[in-house]
């Protein structure tokens, strides 16, 4: 099953996304330091399965990040009002600018964009970190791919 493989792939993505906060004190809820929002993205040509997987992975990554004391990830349920106010429709975002606007509205330090591309029997998951204040990517995207029946071959 693709979701089982992709959830396992998050272990590497979580480690990369959180490395900038290791060793920081636990953030105050009103403090921007260590705050992140993970958003599902999809291309205009994405299949419904790719969109669902991106949403599921963004939710799982948010849960994983919230296990770290030094990270405060915005729960996916908290996004509905903000995206509605910004006029963003649907469960996935199509434009980076919409994600950056969402992140700025939430006043978070970092946005992680999760993209999924299914190629035959494989899934490619890409996570890209963005600085919402500067409006640009931080470092290079992190990509994990592999067959859904063997997630540990990543």
Coordinates of N, CA and C in Angstrom, one line a residue:
X1 N 0.8 -1.2 0.0 CA 0.0 0.0 0.0 C 0.9 1.2 0.0
X2 N 0.6 2.2 -0.8 CA 1.4 3.4 -1.0 C 1.5 4.2 0.3
X3 N 0.4 4.4 1.1 CA 0.4 5.2 2.3 C 1.4 4.6 3.3
X4 N 1.4 3.3 3.4 CA 2.3 2.7 4.4 C 3.8 3.0 4.1
X5 N 4.1 2.9 2.8 CA 5.5 3.2 2.4 C 5.8 4.7 2.6
X6 N 4.9 5.6 2.2 CA 5.1 7.0 2.3 C 5.2 7.5 3.8
X7 N 4.5 6.9 4.7 CA 4.6 7.2 6.1 C 6.0 6.9 6.6
X8 N 6.5 5.7 6.2 CA 7.8 5.4 6.6 C 8.9 6.3 6.0
X9 N 8.6 6.8 4.8 CA 9.6 7.8 4.2 C 9.6 9.1 5.0
X10 N 8.6 9.4 5.8 CA 8.6 10.6 6.6 C 9.7 10.7 7.6
X11 N 10.2 9.5 8.1 CA 11.2 9.5 9.1 C 12.4 10.4 8.6
X12 N 12.9 10.2 7.4 CA 14.0 11.0 6.9 C 13.6 12.5 6.7
X13 N 12.4 12.7 6.2 CA 11.9 14.1 6.0 C 11.8 14.8 7.3
X14 N 11.3 14.2 8.4 CA 11.1 14.8 9.7 C 12.5 15.2 10.2
X15 N 13.5 14.3 10.1 CA 14.8 14.6 10.6 C 15.4 15.8 9.9
X16 N 15.3 15.9 8.6 CA 15.8 17.1 7.9 C 15.1 18.3 8.3
X17 N 13.8 18.3 8.3 CA 12.9 19.4 8.6 C 13.2 20.0 10.0
X18 N 13.5 19.1 10.9 CA 13.7 19.5 12.3 C 15.1 19.8 12.7
X19 N 16.1 19.6 11.9 CA 17.5 19.7 12.4 C 17.8 21.1 12.7
X20 N 17.2 22.1 12.2 CA 17.5 23.5 12.6 C 17.0 23.9 14.0
X21 N 16.2 23.0 14.6 CA 15.7 23.3 15.9 C 16.3 22.5 17.0
X22 N 17.1 21.5 16.7 CA 17.7 20.6 17.7 C 18.5 21.4 18.7
X23 N 18.2 21.2 20.0 CA 19.0 21.9 21.0 C 18.3 23.2 21.5
X24 N 17.3 23.7 20.8 CA 16.6 24.9 21.2 C 15.7 24.6 22.4
X25 N 15.4 25.5 23.2 CA 14.4 25.3 24.3 C 13.0 25.2 23.6
X26 N 12.1 24.6 24.4 CA 10.7 24.4 23.9 C 10.1 25.8 23.6
X27 N 9.5 26.0 22.5 CA 9.0 27.3 22.1 C 7.7 27.6 22.9
X28 N 7.6 28.9 23.2 CA 6.3 29.4 23.8 C 5.3 29.4 22.6
X29 N 4.0 29.1 22.9 CA 3.0 29.1 21.9 C 2.9 30.5 21.2
X30 N 3.3 31.6 21.8 CA 3.2 32.9 21.2 C 4.5 33.2 20.5
X31 N 5.5 32.4 20.7 CA 6.8 32.7 20.1 C 7.0 32.0 18.8
X32 N 7.6 32.8 17.8 CA 7.7 32.3 16.5 C 8.8 31.3 16.3
X33 N 9.8 31.3 17.2 CA 11.0 30.4 17.1 C 10.5 29.0 17.2
X34 N 11.0 28.2 16.3 CA 10.7 26.7 16.3 C 9.3 26.4 15.7
X35 N 8.6 27.4 15.2 CA 7.2 27.2 14.7 C 7.3 26.8 13.2
X36 N 6.4 25.9 12.8 CA 6.4 25.4 11.4 C 5.0 25.1 11.0
X37 N 4.7 25.3 9.7 CA 3.5 24.7 9.2 C 3.8 23.8 8.0
X38 N 3.2 22.7 8.0 CA 3.5 21.7 6.9 C 2.2 21.7 6.0
X39 N 2.4 22.0 4.7 CA 1.3 22.2 3.8 C 1.4 21.2 2.7
X40 N 0.3 20.6 2.3 CA 0.3 19.7 1.1 C 0.1 20.5 -0.2
X41 N 1.0 20.2 -1.1 CA 0.9 20.8 -2.4 C 0.7 19.8 -3.5
X42 N 0.1 20.2 -4.6 CA -0.1 19.3 -5.8 C 0.0 20.1 -7.0
X43 N 0.5 19.5 -8.1 CA 0.5 20.1 -9.4 C -0.9 20.2 -9.9
X44 N -1.2 21.0 -10.9 CA -2.5 21.1 -11.6 C -2.9 19.7 -12.2
X45 N -1.9 19.0 -12.5 CA -2.1 17.7 -13.2 C -2.2 16.5 -12.2
X46 N -2.1 16.8 -10.9 CA -2.1 15.7 -9.9 C -3.3 14.9 -9.9
X47 N -3.1 13.6 -9.6 CA -4.3 12.7 -9.5 C -4.9 12.8 -8.1
X48 N -6.1 12.4 -8.0 CA -6.8 12.4 -6.7 C -5.9 11.6 -5.6
X49 N -5.3 10.5 -6.1 CA -4.5 9.7 -5.1 C -3.3 10.5 -4.7
X50 N -2.6 11.2 -5.6 CA -1.5 12.0 -5.2 C -1.9 13.1 -4.2
X51 N -3.0 13.7 -4.5 CA -3.5 14.8 -3.6 C -3.8 14.2 -2.2
X52 N -4.5 13.1 -2.1 CA -4.8 12.5 -0.8 C -3.5 12.1 -0.1
X53 N -2.6 11.6 -0.8 CA -1.3 11.2 -0.2 C -0.6 12.4 0.3
X54 N -0.6 13.5 -0.4 CA 0.1 14.7 0.1 C -0.6 15.2 1.3
X55 N -1.9 15.2 1.4 CA -2.6 15.6 2.6 C -2.3 14.7 3.8
X56 N -2.3 13.4 3.6 CA -2.0 12.5 4.6 C -0.6 12.6 5.1
X57 N 0.4 12.8 4.2 CA 1.8 13.0 4.6 C 2.0 14.3 5.4
X58 N 1.4 15.4 4.9 CA 1.5 16.7 5.6 C 1.0 16.5 7.1
X59 N -0.2 15.8 7.2 CA -0.7 15.6 8.5 C 0.2 14.7 9.4
X60 N 0.7 13.7 8.8 CA 1.7 12.8 9.6 C 2.9 13.5 9.9
X61 N 3.5 14.3 9.0 CA 4.7 15.1 9.3 C 4.5 16.1 10.4
X62 N 3.3 16.7 10.4 CA 2.9 17.6 11.5 C 2.9 16.9 12.8
X63 N 2.3 15.7 12.9 CA 2.3 14.9 14.1 C 3.7 14.6 14.6
X64 N 4.5 14.1 13.6 CA 5.9 13.7 14.0 C 6.7 14.9 14.5
X65 N 6.5 16.1 13.9 CA 7.3 17.3 14.3 C 6.8 17.7 15.7
X66 N 5.5 17.6 16.0 CA 5.0 18.0 17.3 C 5.5 17.1 18.5
X67 N 6.2 16.0 18.1 CA 6.8 15.1 19.2 C 8.1 15.7 19.7
X68 N 8.7 16.6 18.9 CA 9.9 17.2 19.3 C 9.6 18.4 20.3
X69 N 10.3 18.5 21.4 CA 10.1 19.6 22.3 C 10.5 20.9 21.7
X70 N 11.4 21.0 20.8 CA 11.9 22.2 20.3 C 11.1 22.7 19.1
X71 N 10.0 22.0 18.7 CA 9.3 22.4 17.5 C 7.8 22.5 17.9
X72 N 7.2 23.6 17.3 CA 5.7 23.7 17.4 C 5.1 23.8 16.0
X73 N 4.6 22.7 15.6 CA 4.0 22.5 14.2 C 2.5 22.8 14.3
X74 N 2.0 23.6 13.4 CA 0.6 24.0 13.4 C -0.2 22.8 13.0
X75 N -1.2 22.4 13.8 CA -2.1 21.3 13.4 C -2.9 21.6 12.2
X76 N -3.1 20.5 11.4 CA -3.8 20.7 10.1 C -5.2 21.3 10.3
X77 N -5.8 20.9 11.4 CA -7.2 21.4 11.7 C -7.2 22.9 11.8
X78 N -6.1 23.5 12.2 CA -6.0 25.0 12.4 C -5.9 25.7 11.2
X79 N -5.7 25.1 10.0 CA -5.5 25.7 8.8 C -6.8 26.2 8.1
X80 N -7.9 25.6 8.4 CA -9.1 25.8 7.6 C -9.6 27.3 7.6
X81 N -9.6 27.9 8.8 CA -10.0 29.3 8.8 C -9.1 30.2 8.1
X82 N -7.8 30.0 8.2 CA -6.8 30.8 7.6 C -6.9 30.7 6.1
X83 N -6.9 29.5 5.6 CA -7.0 29.3 4.1 C -8.3 29.8 3.6
X84 N -9.4 29.7 4.3 CA -10.7 30.3 3.9 C -10.6 31.8 3.8
X85 N -10.0 32.4 4.8 CA -9.9 33.9 4.8 C -9.0 34.3 3.6
X86 N -8.0 33.5 3.2 CA -7.1 33.9 2.1 C -7.7 33.5 0.7
X87 N -8.9 32.9 0.7 CA -9.6 32.5 -0.5 C -9.0 31.3 -1.1
X88 N -8.3 30.4 -0.4 CA -7.7 29.2 -0.9 C -8.7 28.1 -0.7
X89 N -9.0 27.4 -1.8 CA -9.9 26.3 -1.8 C -9.3 25.0 -1.9
X90 N -9.9 23.9 -1.4 CA -9.4 22.6 -1.6 C -8.4 22.1 -0.5
X91 N -8.2 20.8 -0.5 CA -7.3 20.3 0.6 C -5.8 20.5 0.3
X92 N -5.5 20.7 -1.0 CA -4.0 20.9 -1.4 C -3.9 22.3 -2.0
X93 N -2.6 22.8 -1.9 CA -2.3 24.1 -2.4 C -1.7 23.9 -3.8
X94 N -1.9 24.8 -4.7 CA -1.3 24.7 -6.0 C -0.1 25.6 -6.3
X95 N -0.1 26.7 -5.5 CA 0.9 27.8 -5.7 C 1.7 28.0 -4.4
X96 N 3.0 28.1 -4.5 CA 3.9 28.4 -3.4 C 3.5 29.7 -2.7
X97 N 3.1 30.7 -3.5 CA 2.7 32.0 -3.0 C 1.5 31.8 -2.0
X98 N 0.6 30.9 -2.3 CA -0.6 30.6 -1.3 C 0.0 30.0 0.0
X99 N 0.9 29.1 -0.1 CA 1.5 28.6 1.1 C 2.2 29.6 1.9
X100 N 3.0 30.4 1.2 CA 3.7 31.5 1.9 C 2.8 32.5 2.6
X101 N 1.7 32.8 1.9 CA 0.7 33.7 2.5 C 0.1 33.0 3.8
X102 N -0.2 31.8 3.7 CA -0.7 31.0 4.8 C 0.3 31.0 6.0
X103 N 1.5 30.8 5.7 CA 2.5 30.7 6.7 C 2.7 32.1 7.3
X104 N 2.7 33.2 6.6 CA 2.8 34.5 7.1 C 1.6 34.8 8.0
X105 N 0.4 34.4 7.6 CA -0.8 34.7 8.4 C -0.7 34.0 9.7
X106 N -0.1 32.8 9.7 CA 0.0 32.0 11.0 C 1.3 32.5 11.8
X107 N 2.1 33.3 11.2 CA 3.3 33.9 11.8 C 4.2 32.8 12.3
X108 N 4.5 31.9 11.4 CA 5.5 30.8 11.7 C 6.8 31.1 11.1
X109 N 7.8 30.4 11.6 CA 9.2 30.6 11.2 C 9.5 29.9 9.9
X110 N 8.8 28.8 9.7 CA 9.2 27.9 8.5 C 7.9 27.3 8.0
X111 N 7.9 27.1 6.6 CA 6.9 26.4 5.9 C 7.5 25.2 5.3
X112 N 6.9 24.0 5.4 CA 7.4 22.8 4.7 C 6.3 22.5 3.7
X113 N 6.7 22.4 2.4 CA 5.8 22.1 1.3 C 6.0 20.6 1.0
X114 N 4.9 19.8 1.0 CA 5.0 18.4 0.7 C 4.3 18.1 -0.6
X115 N 5.1 17.5 -1.5 CA 4.6 17.1 -2.8 C 4.7 15.6 -3.0
X116 N 3.8 15.0 -3.8 CA 3.8 13.6 -4.0 C 3.6 13.4 -5.5
X117 N 4.5 12.5 -6.1 CA 4.3 12.2 -7.5 C 4.4 10.6 -7.6
X118 N 3.3 10.0 -8.1 CA 3.3 8.6 -8.3 C 3.8 8.2 -9.7
X119 N 4.7 7.3 -9.7 CA 5.3 6.9 -11.0 C 5.2 5.4 -11.0
X120 N 4.3 4.9 -11.7 CA 4.1 3.4 -11.7 C 3.8 2.9 -10.3
X121 N 4.7 2.0 -9.9 CA 4.5 1.4 -8.6 C 5.4 2.1 -7.5
X122 N 5.9 3.3 -7.8 CA 6.7 4.0 -6.9 C 6.1 5.4 -6.6
X123 N 6.5 5.9 -5.4 CA 6.0 7.2 -5.0 C 7.3 8.1 -4.8
X124 N 7.2 9.3 -5.2 CA 8.3 10.2 -4.9 C 7.7 11.3 -4.0
X125 N 8.3 11.5 -2.9 CA 7.8 12.5 -1.9 C 8.9 13.5 -1.8
X126 N 8.5 14.8 -2.0 CA 9.5 15.9 -1.9 C 9.0 16.8 -0.8
X127 N 9.9 17.2 0.0 CA 9.6 18.2 1.1 C 10.6 19.4 0.9
X128 N 10.1 20.6 0.8 CA 10.9 21.8 0.6 C 10.6 22.7 1.7
X129 N 11.6 23.2 2.3 CA 11.5 24.2 3.4 C 11.6 25.6 2.9
X130 N 10.7 26.5 3.3 CA 10.6 27.9 2.9 C 10.7 28.8 4.1
X131 N 11.3 29.9 4.0 CA 11.3 31.0 4.9 C 10.2 31.9 4.5
X132 N 9.0 32.0 5.3 CA 7.9 32.8 4.8 C 8.2 34.3 4.8
X133 N 9.1 34.7 5.7 CA 9.4 36.2 5.7 C 10.2 36.6 4.5
X134 N 11.1 35.7 4.0 CA 11.9 36.1 2.9 C 11.2 35.6 1.6
X135 N 10.3 34.7 1.7 CA 9.6 34.2 0.5 C 10.4 33.3 -0.4
X136 N 11.3 32.6 0.2 CA 12.2 31.7 -0.7 C 12.5 30.4 0.1
X137 N 13.0 29.4 -0.8 CA 13.3 28.1 -0.2 C 14.6 28.2 0.6
X138 N 14.6 27.4 1.6 CA 15.8 27.2 2.5 C 16.4 25.9 2.2
X139 N 17.7 25.9 1.7 CA 18.4 24.7 1.3 C 17.7 24.1 0.1
X140 N 18.1 22.9 -0.1 CA 17.5 22.1 -1.3 C 16.4 21.2 -0.8
X141 N 15.5 20.9 -1.7 CA 14.4 20.0 -1.3 C 14.9 18.6 -0.9
X142 N 14.2 18.0 0.0 CA 14.5 16.6 0.4 C 13.6 15.7 -0.3
X143 N 14.1 14.7 -1.0 CA 13.3 13.8 -1.8 C 13.5 12.3 -1.3
X144 N 12.4 11.6 -1.2 CA 12.5 10.2 -0.8 C 11.6 9.5 -1.8
X145 N 12.1 8.3 -2.3 CA 11.3 7.6 -3.3 C 11.6 6.1 -3.1
X146 N 10.7 5.3 -3.5 CA 10.9 3.8 -3.4 C 9.6 3.1 -3.7
X147 N 9.8 1.8 -3.8 CA 8.6 1.0 -4.1 C 7.7 1.0 -2.8
X148 N 6.4 1.0 -3.0 CA 5.5 1.0 -1.9 C 5.5 -0.3 -1.0
X149 N 6.0 -1.4 -1.6 CA 6.0 -2.6 -0.9 C 7.3 -2.8 -0.1
X150 N 8.2 -1.9 -0.2 CA 9.5 -2.0 0.6 C 10.0 -0.6 0.9
X151 N 9.4 0.1 1.9 CA 9.7 1.4 2.3 C 11.2 1.6 2.8
X152 N 11.8 0.5 3.2 CA 13.1 0.7 3.8 C 14.2 0.6 2.8
X153 N 13.9 0.6 1.5 CA 14.9 0.6 0.5 C 15.2 2.1 0.1
X154 N 14.7 3.0 0.8 CA 14.9 4.4 0.5 C 16.3 4.7 0.8

